[in-house]
Amino acid sequence: MRIDVLTLFPDFIDQSASFGVVGRARERGLLQLHGWNPRDYAQGNYRRVDDRPFGGGPGMVMLIEPLRACLAAARAAGAGPAPLVYLTPQGRPLTQAKVRELAALPRLMLLCGRYEGVDERFIQAEVDEEISIGDYVLSGGELGAAVLVDAITRLQDGALGDAESAAQDSFEGEGGLLDCPHYSHPVQHDWGEVPAVLRSGNHAAIARWRRQQSLGRTWLRRPELLDEDALSKADRKLLAAFREDLAAGVGDPLPTPGEDGTT
Ligand code: ADE
């Protein structure tokens, strides 16, 4: 897959995608990532990419023309159509379903805003979709672009080894649940013991325990993700047993956020 990123900080995008799974995917040619700086397409001695907003107010607005020329150069550098996604807190919240949709494309373009934003006329004319990575404000779209690049790259065929399989991740299994807890050596530790079922060698029992933990964690931590009516009978039984265990004091090891976000 090819991803072109329009940003005033192409080094940031390049470096953030140089480690681990994403770095290896680039080395192996599974991801071609290209940064494009609108400043390189700006006119005049000062190569201005921003100006004051009409109507007054703080901050600066990114100008249409450097962005337009930059986008044209980026489009011409690769083959085939590619939707342009603008990273902004005003966009639709990013979900794993959206990541899957974008990851299936052969090519994608990302636009990172800085300052107060991008001239609305550029957005209206060129942007296909606006995406936010959460309800908080960052200083620019670069971190959002890095998040998208990472999440998309993990889903490229061959990016993950068997041991890292994306199918096990949170949101990826049946029902879009949170992932279950994981343990490794040592079995006994001052901070607790690895659950016996995981050491039993009973694969069916292990799968059942993991499913139950995923259901329980999702119910506790992200109830809005859990459609209890849509659960199978087996899942409902697992969740009921999880609740009973919890009431009996056997339960989730981490504090669960309250509705107001406190723990
Ligand atoms: N740019 C600034 N804040 C952002 C956010 N929350 N998501 C995506 N891009 C942004």
JSON list of C-alpha atoms in Angstrom, two decimals, residues 35-150:
[
{"chain": "A", "resi": 35, "resn": "GLY", "atom": "CA", "xyz": [5.98, 12.86, 3.02]},
{"chain": "A", "resi": 36, "resn": "TRP", "atom": "CA", "xyz": [5.16, 16.04, 1.11]},
{"chain": "A", "resi": 37, "resn": "ASN", "atom": "CA", "xyz": [5.83, 19.49, 2.52]},
{"chain": "A", "resi": 38, "resn": "PRO", "atom": "CA", "xyz": [3.51, 22.30, 1.32]},
{"chain": "A", "resi": 39, "resn": "ARG", "atom": "CA", "xyz": [6.34, 24.74, 2.06]},
{"chain": "A", "resi": 40, "resn": "ASP", "atom": "CA", "xyz": [8.26, 23.26, -0.88]},
{"chain": "A", "resi": 41, "resn": "TYR", "atom": "CA", "xyz": [5.38, 24.40, -3.11]},
{"chain": "A", "resi": 42, "resn": "ALA", "atom": "CA", "xyz": [4.94, 27.88, -1.62]},
{"chain": "A", "resi": 43, "resn": "GLN", "atom": "CA", "xyz": [5.83, 31.06, -3.52]},
{"chain": "A", "resi": 44, "resn": "GLY", "atom": "CA", "xyz": [8.04, 34.02, -2.64]},
{"chain": "A", "resi": 45, "resn": "ASN", "atom": "CA", "xyz": [11.13, 34.50, -0.52]},
{"chain": "A", "resi": 46, "resn": "TYR", "atom": "CA", "xyz": [9.32, 33.59, 2.65]},
{"chain": "A", "resi": 47, "resn": "ARG", "atom": "CA", "xyz": [7.56, 30.52, 1.23]},
{"chain": "A", "resi": 48, "resn": "ARG", "atom": "CA", "xyz": [4.46, 31.37, 3.21]},
{"chain": "A", "resi": 49, "resn": "VAL", "atom": "CA", "xyz": [2.11, 28.50, 3.93]},
{"chain": "A", "resi": 50, "resn": "ASP", "atom": "CA", "xyz": [-0.25, 30.33, 6.31]},
{"chain": "A", "resi": 51, "resn": "ASP", "atom": "CA", "xyz": [-1.94, 33.67, 6.86]},
{"chain": "A", "resi": 52, "resn": "ARG", "atom": "CA", "xyz": [-4.28, 35.41, 9.31]},
{"chain": "A", "resi": 53, "resn": "PRO", "atom": "CA", "xyz": [-7.93, 34.35, 9.35]},
{"chain": "A", "resi": 54, "resn": "PHE", "atom": "CA", "xyz": [-10.53, 36.69, 7.88]},
{"chain": "A", "resi": 55, "resn": "GLY", "atom": "CA", "xyz": [-12.82, 37.90, 10.64]},
{"chain": "A", "resi": 56, "resn": "GLY", "atom": "CA", "xyz": [-9.99, 38.04, 13.13]},
{"chain": "A", "resi": 57, "resn": "GLY", "atom": "CA", "xyz": [-9.21, 35.71, 15.97]},
{"chain": "A", "resi": 58, "resn": "PRO", "atom": "CA", "xyz": [-6.12, 33.86, 17.09]},
{"chain": "A", "resi": 59, "resn": "GLY", "atom": "CA", "xyz": [-3.90, 31.59, 15.05]},
{"chain": "A", "resi": 60, "resn": "MET", "atom": "CA", "xyz": [-3.18, 31.22, 11.38]},
{"chain": "A", "resi": 61, "resn": "VAL", "atom": "CA", "xyz": [-4.88, 29.39, 8.54]},
{"chain": "A", "resi": 62, "resn": "MET", "atom": "CA", "xyz": [-3.07, 27.17, 6.03]},
{"chain": "A", "resi": 63, "resn": "LEU", "atom": "CA", "xyz": [-3.28, 28.69, 2.56]},
{"chain": "A", "resi": 64, "resn": "ILE", "atom": "CA", "xyz": [-4.98, 27.04, -0.40]},
{"chain": "A", "resi": 65, "resn": "GLU", "atom": "CA", "xyz": [-2.31, 27.38, -3.08]},
{"chain": "A", "resi": 66, "resn": "PRO", "atom": "CA", "xyz": [0.72, 25.72, -1.44]},
{"chain": "A", "resi": 67, "resn": "LEU", "atom": "CA", "xyz": [-1.54, 22.85, -0.40]},
{"chain": "A", "resi": 68, "resn": "ARG", "atom": "CA", "xyz": [-3.05, 22.57, -3.85]},
{"chain": "A", "resi": 69, "resn": "ALA", "atom": "CA", "xyz": [0.34, 22.44, -5.60]},
{"chain": "A", "resi": 70, "resn": "CYS", "atom": "CA", "xyz": [1.68, 20.01, -3.01]},
{"chain": "A", "resi": 71, "resn": "LEU", "atom": "CA", "xyz": [-1.32, 17.72, -3.42]},
{"chain": "A", "resi": 72, "resn": "ALA", "atom": "CA", "xyz": [-1.00, 17.79, -7.21]},
{"chain": "A", "resi": 73, "resn": "ALA", "atom": "CA", "xyz": [2.68, 16.80, -6.97]},
{"chain": "A", "resi": 74, "resn": "ALA", "atom": "CA", "xyz": [1.89, 14.00, -4.51]},
{"chain": "A", "resi": 75, "resn": "ARG", "atom": "CA", "xyz": [-0.94, 12.67, -6.68]},
{"chain": "A", "resi": 76, "resn": "ALA", "atom": "CA", "xyz": [1.26, 12.69, -9.79]},
{"chain": "A", "resi": 77, "resn": "ALA", "atom": "CA", "xyz": [4.04, 10.78, -8.02]},
{"chain": "A", "resi": 78, "resn": "GLY", "atom": "CA", "xyz": [1.96, 7.62, -7.71]},
{"chain": "A", "resi": 79, "resn": "ALA", "atom": "CA", "xyz": [-0.50, 5.72, -9.80]},
{"chain": "A", "resi": 80, "resn": "GLY", "atom": "CA", "xyz": [-4.22, 5.44, -9.29]},
{"chain": "A", "resi": 81, "resn": "PRO", "atom": "CA", "xyz": [-6.83, 7.37, -7.37]},
{"chain": "A", "resi": 82, "resn": "ALA", "atom": "CA", "xyz": [-6.49, 7.86, -3.63]},
{"chain": "A", "resi": 83, "resn": "PRO", "atom": "CA", "xyz": [-8.93, 9.45, -1.18]},
{"chain": "A", "resi": 84, "resn": "LEU", "atom": "CA", "xyz": [-7.61, 12.42, 0.80]},
{"chain": "A", "resi": 85, "resn": "VAL", "atom": "CA", "xyz": [-8.22, 12.16, 4.55]},
{"chain": "A", "resi": 86, "resn": "TYR", "atom": "CA", "xyz": [-7.84, 15.29, 6.70]},
{"chain": "A", "resi": 87, "resn": "LEU", "atom": "CA", "xyz": [-6.86, 14.72, 10.33]},
{"chain": "A", "resi": 88, "resn": "THR", "atom": "CA", "xyz": [-8.85, 17.11, 12.52]},
{"chain": "A", "resi": 89, "resn": "PRO", "atom": "CA", "xyz": [-10.70, 17.08, 15.85]},
{"chain": "A", "resi": 90, "resn": "GLN", "atom": "CA", "xyz": [-13.81, 17.93, 13.82]},
{"chain": "A", "resi": 91, "resn": "GLY", "atom": "CA", "xyz": [-13.65, 14.62, 11.95]},
{"chain": "A", "resi": 92, "resn": "ARG", "atom": "CA", "xyz": [-15.46, 11.37, 12.61]},
{"chain": "A", "resi": 93, "resn": "PRO", "atom": "CA", "xyz": [-13.85, 9.44, 15.49]},
{"chain": "A", "resi": 94, "resn": "LEU", "atom": "CA", "xyz": [-11.49, 6.76, 14.18]},
{"chain": "A", "resi": 95, "resn": "THR", "atom": "CA", "xyz": [-12.60, 3.16, 14.68]},
{"chain": "A", "resi": 96, "resn": "GLN", "atom": "CA", "xyz": [-11.03, -0.19, 13.86]},
{"chain": "A", "resi": 97, "resn": "ALA", "atom": "CA", "xyz": [-13.76, -0.67, 11.21]},
{"chain": "A", "resi": 98, "resn": "LYS", "atom": "CA", "xyz": [-12.58, 2.54, 9.49]},
{"chain": "A", "resi": 99, "resn": "VAL", "atom": "CA", "xyz": [-8.96, 1.38, 9.78]},
{"chain": "A", "resi": 100, "resn": "ARG", "atom": "CA", "xyz": [-9.92, -1.90, 8.05]},
{"chain": "A", "resi": 101, "resn": "GLU", "atom": "CA", "xyz": [-11.69, 0.00, 5.28]},
{"chain": "A", "resi": 102, "resn": "LEU", "atom": "CA", "xyz": [-8.71, 2.29, 4.63]},
{"chain": "A", "resi": 103, "resn": "ALA", "atom": "CA", "xyz": [-6.20, -0.57, 4.92]},
{"chain": "A", "resi": 104, "resn": "ALA", "atom": "CA", "xyz": [-7.89, -2.33, 2.00]},
{"chain": "A", "resi": 105, "resn": "LEU", "atom": "CA", "xyz": [-7.14, 0.57, -0.37]},
{"chain": "A", "resi": 106, "resn": "PRO", "atom": "CA", "xyz": [-4.11, 0.44, -2.66]},
{"chain": "A", "resi": 107, "resn": "ARG", "atom": "CA", "xyz": [-3.38, 4.09, -1.99]},
{"chain": "A", "resi": 108, "resn": "LEU", "atom": "CA", "xyz": [-4.30, 6.78, 0.54]},
{"chain": "A", "resi": 109, "resn": "MET", "atom": "CA", "xyz": [-3.42, 10.44, 1.09]},
{"chain": "A", "resi": 110, "resn": "LEU", "atom": "CA", "xyz": [-3.37, 12.15, 4.48]},
{"chain": "A", "resi": 111, "resn": "LEU", "atom": "CA", "xyz": [-3.50, 15.88, 5.19]},
{"chain": "A", "resi": 112, "resn": "CYS", "atom": "CA", "xyz": [-2.08, 17.20, 8.47]},
{"chain": "A", "resi": 113, "resn": "GLY", "atom": "CA", "xyz": [-3.26, 20.65, 9.53]},
{"chain": "A", "resi": 114, "resn": "ARG", "atom": "CA", "xyz": [-1.29, 23.02, 11.73]},
{"chain": "A", "resi": 115, "resn": "TYR", "atom": "CA", "xyz": [-2.18, 26.41, 13.17]},
{"chain": "A", "resi": 116, "resn": "GLU", "atom": "CA", "xyz": [-5.93, 26.99, 13.44]},
{"chain": "A", "resi": 117, "resn": "GLY", "atom": "CA", "xyz": [-6.65, 24.78, 10.48]},
{"chain": "A", "resi": 118, "resn": "VAL", "atom": "CA", "xyz": [-6.89, 24.69, 6.71]},
{"chain": "A", "resi": 119, "resn": "ASP", "atom": "CA", "xyz": [-8.76, 27.17, 4.48]},
{"chain": "A", "resi": 120, "resn": "GLU", "atom": "CA", "xyz": [-12.28, 25.73, 4.28]},
{"chain": "A", "resi": 121, "resn": "ARG", "atom": "CA", "xyz": [-12.33, 26.04, 0.49]},
{"chain": "A", "resi": 122, "resn": "PHE", "atom": "CA", "xyz": [-9.45, 23.58, 0.17]},
{"chain": "A", "resi": 123, "resn": "ILE", "atom": "CA", "xyz": [-11.29, 21.15, 2.42]},
{"chain": "A", "resi": 124, "resn": "GLN", "atom": "CA", "xyz": [-14.51, 21.51, 0.43]},
{"chain": "A", "resi": 125, "resn": "ALA", "atom": "CA", "xyz": [-12.75, 21.05, -2.90]},
{"chain": "A", "resi": 126, "resn": "GLU", "atom": "CA", "xyz": [-10.22, 18.32, -2.15]},
{"chain": "A", "resi": 127, "resn": "VAL", "atom": "CA", "xyz": [-10.86, 16.46, 1.10]},
{"chain": "A", "resi": 128, "resn": "ASP", "atom": "CA", "xyz": [-12.85, 13.22, 0.91]},
{"chain": "A", "resi": 129, "resn": "GLU", "atom": "CA", "xyz": [-13.10, 12.51, 4.60]},
{"chain": "A", "resi": 130, "resn": "GLU", "atom": "CA", "xyz": [-12.25, 14.07, 7.97]},
{"chain": "A", "resi": 131, "resn": "ILE", "atom": "CA", "xyz": [-11.04, 11.85, 10.79]},
{"chain": "A", "resi": 132, "resn": "SER", "atom": "CA", "xyz": [-10.33, 12.58, 14.47]},
{"chain": "A", "resi": 133, "resn": "ILE", "atom": "CA", "xyz": [-8.28, 10.29, 16.68]},
{"chain": "A", "resi": 134, "resn": "GLY", "atom": "CA", "xyz": [-10.14, 11.39, 19.82]},
{"chain": "A", "resi": 135, "resn": "ASP", "atom": "CA", "xyz": [-11.96, 14.16, 21.62]},
{"chain": "A", "resi": 136, "resn": "TYR", "atom": "CA", "xyz": [-8.92, 16.23, 22.54]},
{"chain": "A", "resi": 137, "resn": "VAL", "atom": "CA", "xyz": [-6.95, 18.85, 20.64]},
{"chain": "A", "resi": 138, "resn": "LEU", "atom": "CA", "xyz": [-3.44, 18.20, 19.35]},
{"chain": "A", "resi": 139, "resn": "SER", "atom": "CA", "xyz": [-1.12, 20.84, 17.92]},
{"chain": "A", "resi": 140, "resn": "GLY", "atom": "CA", "xyz": [-1.45, 19.33, 14.47]},
{"chain": "A", "resi": 141, "resn": "GLY", "atom": "CA", "xyz": [-2.58, 16.32, 12.50]},
{"chain": "A", "resi": 142, "resn": "GLU", "atom": "CA", "xyz": [0.83, 14.59, 12.44]},
{"chain": "A", "resi": 143, "resn": "LEU", "atom": "CA", "xyz": [0.23, 12.43, 15.51]},
{"chain": "A", "resi": 144, "resn": "GLY", "atom": "CA", "xyz": [-3.14, 11.43, 14.08]},
{"chain": "A", "resi": 145, "resn": "ALA", "atom": "CA", "xyz": [-1.51, 10.55, 10.76]},
{"chain": "A", "resi": 146, "resn": "ALA", "atom": "CA", "xyz": [1.11, 8.48, 12.58]},
{"chain": "A", "resi": 147, "resn": "VAL", "atom": "CA", "xyz": [-1.68, 6.64, 14.43]},
{"chain": "A", "resi": 148, "resn": "LEU", "atom": "CA", "xyz": [-3.50, 5.92, 11.18]},
{"chain": "A", "resi": 149, "resn": "VAL", "atom": "CA", "xyz": [-0.33, 4.77, 9.39]},
{"chain": "A", "resi": 150, "resn": "ASP", "atom": "CA", "xyz": [0.46, 2.37, 12.25]}
]
